[in-house]
Amino acid sequence: MATITTVIGTIDRCTALLGRSLAWLTLAMVLLTCTVVMLRYGLDRGAIVLQEAVVYLHACVFLLGAGYALQRDAHVRVDILYRNFSARARAWVNALGTLVFLLPLCGYVLLYGWPFAASSWAIAESSAEPGGIPAVYLLKTLVPAMAVCLGLQGIAELLRSARLLWRGDAPL
């Protein structure tokens, strides 16, 4: 069981580090948005690259932060019944939900997101806007990256539930 605990701990630490790092991007988005507004309305100048940068940062926060939201139990859940379940019943719900819904979804997104990103890399896809960010392939790479990050955290949650079900231990 020490191995399972090590795997869970390693995934959790990586997810937490990524989530805390991504939180700083929200500050960058606010600052960039303020800059775009000041440029447009104060100086009557556009800044397509800055506007696109806000979109890229927004995509990073939401796509790469999905695993962090799962780890922190910050995702949307209809828990009218769930909150009254015992720890063991919640572990069953979490394990089955992960196996039936989460991991297949991550596999599907990875299966179809990888070629989507790879074709963008193959042509070095750039922005359609003049003066835009010449790296749309980086944005599209976030799709399979999200599947990997969310899937890894899903595995950690599954192992945590399995550990509770097998040993009756309190969750990590």
C-alpha positions as YAML, in Angstrom:
chain: A
units: angstrom
residues:
- id: 1
  name: MET
  ca: [0.00, 0.00, 0.00]
- id: 2
  name: ALA
  ca: [2.96, 2.31, 0.38]
- id: 3
  name: THR
  ca: [3.25, 2.31, -3.40]
- id: 4
  name: ILE
  ca: [-0.36, 3.45, -3.84]
- id: 5
  name: THR
  ca: [0.18, 6.14, -1.23]
- id: 6
  name: THR
  ca: [3.32, 7.28, -3.06]
- id: 7
  name: VAL
  ca: [1.52, 7.41, -6.41]
- id: 8
  name: ILE
  ca: [-1.40, 9.36, -4.94]
- id: 9
  name: GLY
  ca: [0.97, 11.77, -3.16]
- id: 10
  name: THR
  ca: [3.09, 12.36, -6.26]
- id: 11
  name: ILE
  ca: [0.08, 13.06, -8.49]
- id: 12
  name: ASP
  ca: [-1.48, 15.30, -5.83]
- id: 13
  name: ARG
  ca: [1.73, 17.32, -5.39]
- id: 14
  name: CYS
  ca: [2.12, 17.82, -9.15]
- id: 15
  name: THR
  ca: [-1.54, 18.81, -9.54]
- id: 16
  name: ALA
  ca: [-1.35, 21.23, -6.62]
- id: 17
  name: LEU
  ca: [1.83, 22.83, -7.96]
- id: 18
  name: LEU
  ca: [0.25, 23.24, -11.39]
- id: 19
  name: GLY
  ca: [-2.96, 24.64, -9.89]
- id: 20
  name: ARG
  ca: [-1.14, 27.18, -7.72]
- id: 21
  name: SER
  ca: [0.99, 28.22, -10.68]
- id: 22
  name: LEU
  ca: [-2.06, 28.63, -12.91]
- id: 23
  name: ALA
  ca: [-3.68, 30.88, -10.31]
- id: 24
  name: TRP
  ca: [-1.08, 33.53, -11.15]
- id: 25
  name: LEU
  ca: [-2.28, 33.54, -14.74]
- id: 26
  name: THR
  ca: [-5.57, 35.03, -13.59]
- id: 27
  name: LEU
  ca: [-3.66, 38.06, -12.33]
- id: 28
  name: ALA
  ca: [-1.89, 38.28, -15.69]
- id: 29
  name: MET
  ca: [-5.29, 38.11, -17.45]
- id: 30
  name: VAL
  ca: [-6.61, 41.00, -15.36]
- id: 31
  name: LEU
  ca: [-3.54, 43.12, -16.04]
- id: 32
  name: LEU
  ca: [-3.59, 42.35, -19.77]
- id: 33
  name: THR
  ca: [-7.32, 43.10, -20.01]
- id: 34
  name: CYS
  ca: [-6.79, 46.45, -18.27]
- id: 35
  name: THR
  ca: [-3.95, 47.20, -20.67]
- id: 36
  name: VAL
  ca: [-6.10, 46.34, -23.70]
- id: 37
  name: VAL
  ca: [-8.91, 48.58, -22.43]
- id: 38
  name: MET
  ca: [-6.54, 51.47, -21.72]
- id: 39
  name: LEU
  ca: [-4.92, 51.12, -25.14]
- id: 40
  name: ARG
  ca: [-8.24, 50.94, -26.95]
- id: 41
  name: TYR
  ca: [-10.19, 53.64, -25.14]
- id: 42
  name: GLY
  ca: [-7.39, 55.78, -23.75]
- id: 43
  name: LEU
  ca: [-4.97, 55.80, -26.67]
- id: 44
  name: ASP
  ca: [-7.30, 54.68, -29.47]
- id: 45
  name: ARG
  ca: [-4.95, 51.77, -30.35]
- id: 46
  name: GLY
  ca: [-5.72, 48.12, -30.79]
- id: 47
  name: ALA
  ca: [-3.56, 45.30, -29.51]
- id: 48
  name: ILE
  ca: [-4.60, 42.02, -31.12]
- id: 49
  name: VAL
  ca: [-1.66, 40.12, -29.66]
- id: 50
  name: LEU
  ca: [-2.63, 41.19, -26.12]
- id: 51
  name: GLN
  ca: [-6.27, 40.26, -26.70]
- id: 52
  name: GLU
  ca: [-5.25, 36.85, -27.96]
- id: 53
  name: ALA
  ca: [-2.87, 36.45, -25.01]
- id: 54
  name: VAL
  ca: [-5.85, 36.85, -22.67]
- id: 55
  name: VAL
  ca: [-7.64, 34.05, -24.56]
- id: 56
  name: TYR
  ca: [-4.56, 31.82, -24.32]
- id: 57
  name: LEU
  ca: [-4.22, 32.46, -20.58]
- id: 58
  name: HIS
  ca: [-7.92, 31.84, -20.06]
- id: 59
  name: ALA
  ca: [-7.63, 28.51, -21.88]
- id: 60
  name: CYS
  ca: [-4.60, 27.57, -19.76]
- id: 61
  name: VAL
  ca: [-6.40, 28.30, -16.51]
- id: 62
  name: PHE
  ca: [-9.53, 26.36, -17.39]
- id: 63
  name: LEU
  ca: [-8.07, 23.44, -19.31]
- id: 64
  name: LEU
  ca: [-4.98, 22.79, -17.22]
- id: 65
  name: GLY
  ca: [-6.78, 23.68, -14.00]
- id: 66
  name: ALA
  ca: [-9.44, 20.97, -14.40]
- id: 67
  name: GLY
  ca: [-7.36, 18.42, -12.49]
- id: 68
  name: TYR
  ca: [-6.78, 20.92, -9.69]
- id: 69
  name: ALA
  ca: [-10.53, 21.56, -9.47]
- id: 70
  name: LEU
  ca: [-11.10, 17.80, -9.21]
- id: 71
  name: GLN
  ca: [-8.45, 17.49, -6.51]
- id: 72
  name: ARG
  ca: [-9.99, 20.33, -4.48]
- id: 73
  name: ASP
  ca: [-13.53, 18.97, -5.03]
- id: 74
  name: ALA
  ca: [-14.37, 22.30, -6.65]
- id: 75
  name: HIS
  ca: [-16.23, 20.85, -9.62]
- id: 76
  name: VAL
  ca: [-19.99, 21.04, -9.92]
- id: 77
  name: ARG
  ca: [-21.75, 18.26, -8.08]
- id: 78
  name: VAL
  ca: [-25.40, 17.71, -7.32]
- id: 79
  name: ASP
  ca: [-24.87, 16.46, -3.81]
- id: 80
  name: ILE
  ca: [-28.37, 16.29, -2.36]
- id: 81
  name: LEU
  ca: [-27.79, 12.63, -1.55]
- id: 82
  name: TYR
  ca: [-23.99, 12.46, -1.75]
- id: 83
  name: ARG
  ca: [-23.35, 14.74, 1.23]
- id: 84
  name: ASN
  ca: [-25.36, 12.41, 3.49]
- id: 85
  name: PHE
  ca: [-23.54, 9.26, 2.37]
- id: 86
  name: SER
  ca: [-20.99, 7.53, 4.56]
- id: 87
  name: ALA
  ca: [-17.32, 7.84, 3.58]
- id: 88
  name: ARG
  ca: [-17.48, 4.33, 2.14]
- id: 89
  name: ALA
  ca: [-20.56, 5.08, 0.00]
- id: 90
  name: ARG
  ca: [-18.93, 8.32, -1.25]
- id: 91
  name: ALA
  ca: [-15.83, 6.30, -2.16]
- id: 92
  name: TRP
  ca: [-18.01, 3.92, -4.22]
- id: 93
  name: VAL
  ca: [-19.70, 6.83, -6.00]
- id: 94
  name: ASN
  ca: [-16.36, 8.50, -6.70]
- id: 95
  name: ALA
  ca: [-14.72, 5.28, -7.90]
- id: 96
  name: LEU
  ca: [-17.58, 4.32, -10.19]
- id: 97
  name: GLY
  ca: [-17.95, 7.88, -11.50]
- id: 98
  name: THR
  ca: [-14.24, 7.99, -12.26]
- id: 99
  name: LEU
  ca: [-14.26, 4.61, -14.01]
- id: 100
  name: VAL
  ca: [-17.50, 5.05, -15.94]
- id: 101
  name: PHE
  ca: [-17.39, 8.76, -16.79]
- id: 102
  name: LEU
  ca: [-14.15, 10.61, -16.05]
- id: 103
  name: LEU
  ca: [-11.45, 8.28, -17.37]
- id: 104
  name: PRO
  ca: [-13.35, 7.36, -20.57]
- id: 105
  name: LEU
  ca: [-13.95, 11.07, -21.20]
- id: 106
  name: CYS
  ca: [-10.25, 11.79, -20.74]
- id: 107
  name: GLY
  ca: [-9.39, 8.92, -23.07]
- id: 108
  name: TYR
  ca: [-11.81, 10.23, -25.69]
- id: 109
  name: VAL
  ca: [-10.48, 13.79, -25.47]
- id: 110
  name: LEU
  ca: [-6.90, 12.52, -25.68]
- id: 111
  name: LEU
  ca: [-7.71, 10.21, -28.60]
- id: 112
  name: TYR
  ca: [-9.29, 13.00, -30.66]
- id: 113
  name: GLY
  ca: [-7.38, 15.95, -29.20]
- id: 114
  name: TRP
  ca: [-3.95, 14.57, -30.02]
- id: 115
  name: PRO
  ca: [-4.42, 14.54, -33.83]
- id: 116
  name: PHE
  ca: [-6.13, 17.94, -33.55]
- id: 117
  name: ALA
  ca: [-3.03, 19.40, -31.88]
- id: 118
  name: ALA
  ca: [-0.58, 17.39, -34.00]
- id: 119
  name: SER
  ca: [-2.03, 18.67, -37.27]
- id: 120
  name: SER
  ca: [-1.78, 22.21, -35.93]
- id: 121
  name: TRP
  ca: [1.88, 21.61, -35.03]
- id: 122
  name: ALA
  ca: [2.54, 20.08, -38.46]
- id: 123
  name: ILE
  ca: [1.55, 23.28, -40.24]
- id: 124
  name: ALA
  ca: [2.82, 25.61, -37.49]
- id: 125
  name: GLU
  ca: [-0.66, 27.10, -37.33]
- id: 126
  name: SER
  ca: [-0.75, 30.77, -36.49]
- id: 127
  name: SER
  ca: [-3.41, 33.34, -35.79]
- id: 128
  name: ALA
  ca: [-5.78, 34.33, -38.58]
- id: 129
  name: GLU
  ca: [-5.60, 37.90, -37.29]
- id: 130
  name: PRO
  ca: [-2.84, 40.18, -38.56]
- id: 131
  name: GLY
  ca: [-0.55, 40.86, -35.62]
- id: 132
  name: GLY
  ca: [-1.95, 37.90, -33.66]
- id: 133
  name: ILE
  ca: [0.00, 35.25, -31.80]
- id: 134
  name: PRO
  ca: [1.78, 33.05, -34.34]
- id: 135
  name: ALA
  ca: [1.36, 29.90, -32.24]
- id: 136
  name: VAL
  ca: [-2.20, 28.59, -32.34]
- id: 137
  name: TYR
  ca: [-0.69, 25.11, -32.09]
- id: 138
  name: LEU
  ca: [0.22, 25.89, -28.46]
- id: 139
  name: LEU
  ca: [-3.39, 26.72, -27.71]
- id: 140
  name: LYS
  ca: [-4.60, 23.50, -29.36]
- id: 141
  name: THR
  ca: [-2.03, 21.49, -27.40]
- id: 142
  name: LEU
  ca: [-3.90, 22.42, -24.24]
- id: 143
  name: VAL
  ca: [-6.73, 20.05, -25.24]
- id: 144
  name: PRO
  ca: [-4.76, 16.79, -24.94]
- id: 145
  name: ALA
  ca: [-2.77, 18.26, -22.04]
- id: 146
  name: MET
  ca: [-6.05, 18.77, -20.18]
- id: 147
  name: ALA
  ca: [-6.98, 15.14, -20.77]
- id: 148
  name: VAL
  ca: [-3.65, 14.00, -19.33]
- id: 149
  name: CYS
  ca: [-3.77, 16.30, -16.28]
- id: 150
  name: LEU
  ca: [-7.39, 15.52, -15.49]
- id: 151
  name: GLY
  ca: [-6.89, 11.80, -16.15]
- id: 152
  name: LEU
  ca: [-3.89, 11.62, -13.82]
- id: 153
  name: GLN
  ca: [-5.79, 13.35, -11.04]
- id: 154
  name: GLY
  ca: [-8.72, 11.03, -11.75]
- id: 155
  name: ILE
  ca: [-6.40, 8.06, -11.24]
- id: 156
  name: ALA
  ca: [-5.25, 9.53, -7.92]
- id: 157
  name: GLU
  ca: [-8.88, 9.98, -6.84]
- id: 158
  name: LEU
  ca: [-9.70, 6.42, -7.95]
- id: 159
  name: LEU
  ca: [-6.74, 5.02, -5.99]
- id: 160
  name: ARG
  ca: [-7.76, 7.10, -2.96]
- id: 161
  name: SER
  ca: [-11.29, 5.66, -3.13]
- id: 162
  name: ALA
  ca: [-9.98, 2.12, -3.68]
- id: 163
  name: ARG
  ca: [-7.66, 2.49, -0.72]
- id: 164
  name: LEU
  ca: [-10.56, 3.53, 1.49]
- id: 165
  name: LEU
  ca: [-12.71, 0.66, 0.21]
- id: 166
  name: TRP
  ca: [-9.99, -1.99, 0.58]
- id: 167
  name: ARG
  ca: [-8.50, -0.92, 3.88]
- id: 168
  name: GLY
  ca: [-11.14, 1.30, 5.39]
- id: 169
  name: ASP
  ca: [-8.48, 4.00, 5.88]
- id: 170
  name: ALA
  ca: [-9.36, 7.64, 5.96]
- id: 171
  name: PRO
  ca: [-8.72, 9.29, 2.61]
- id: 172
  name: LEU
  ca: [-5.32, 10.93, 2.06]
...
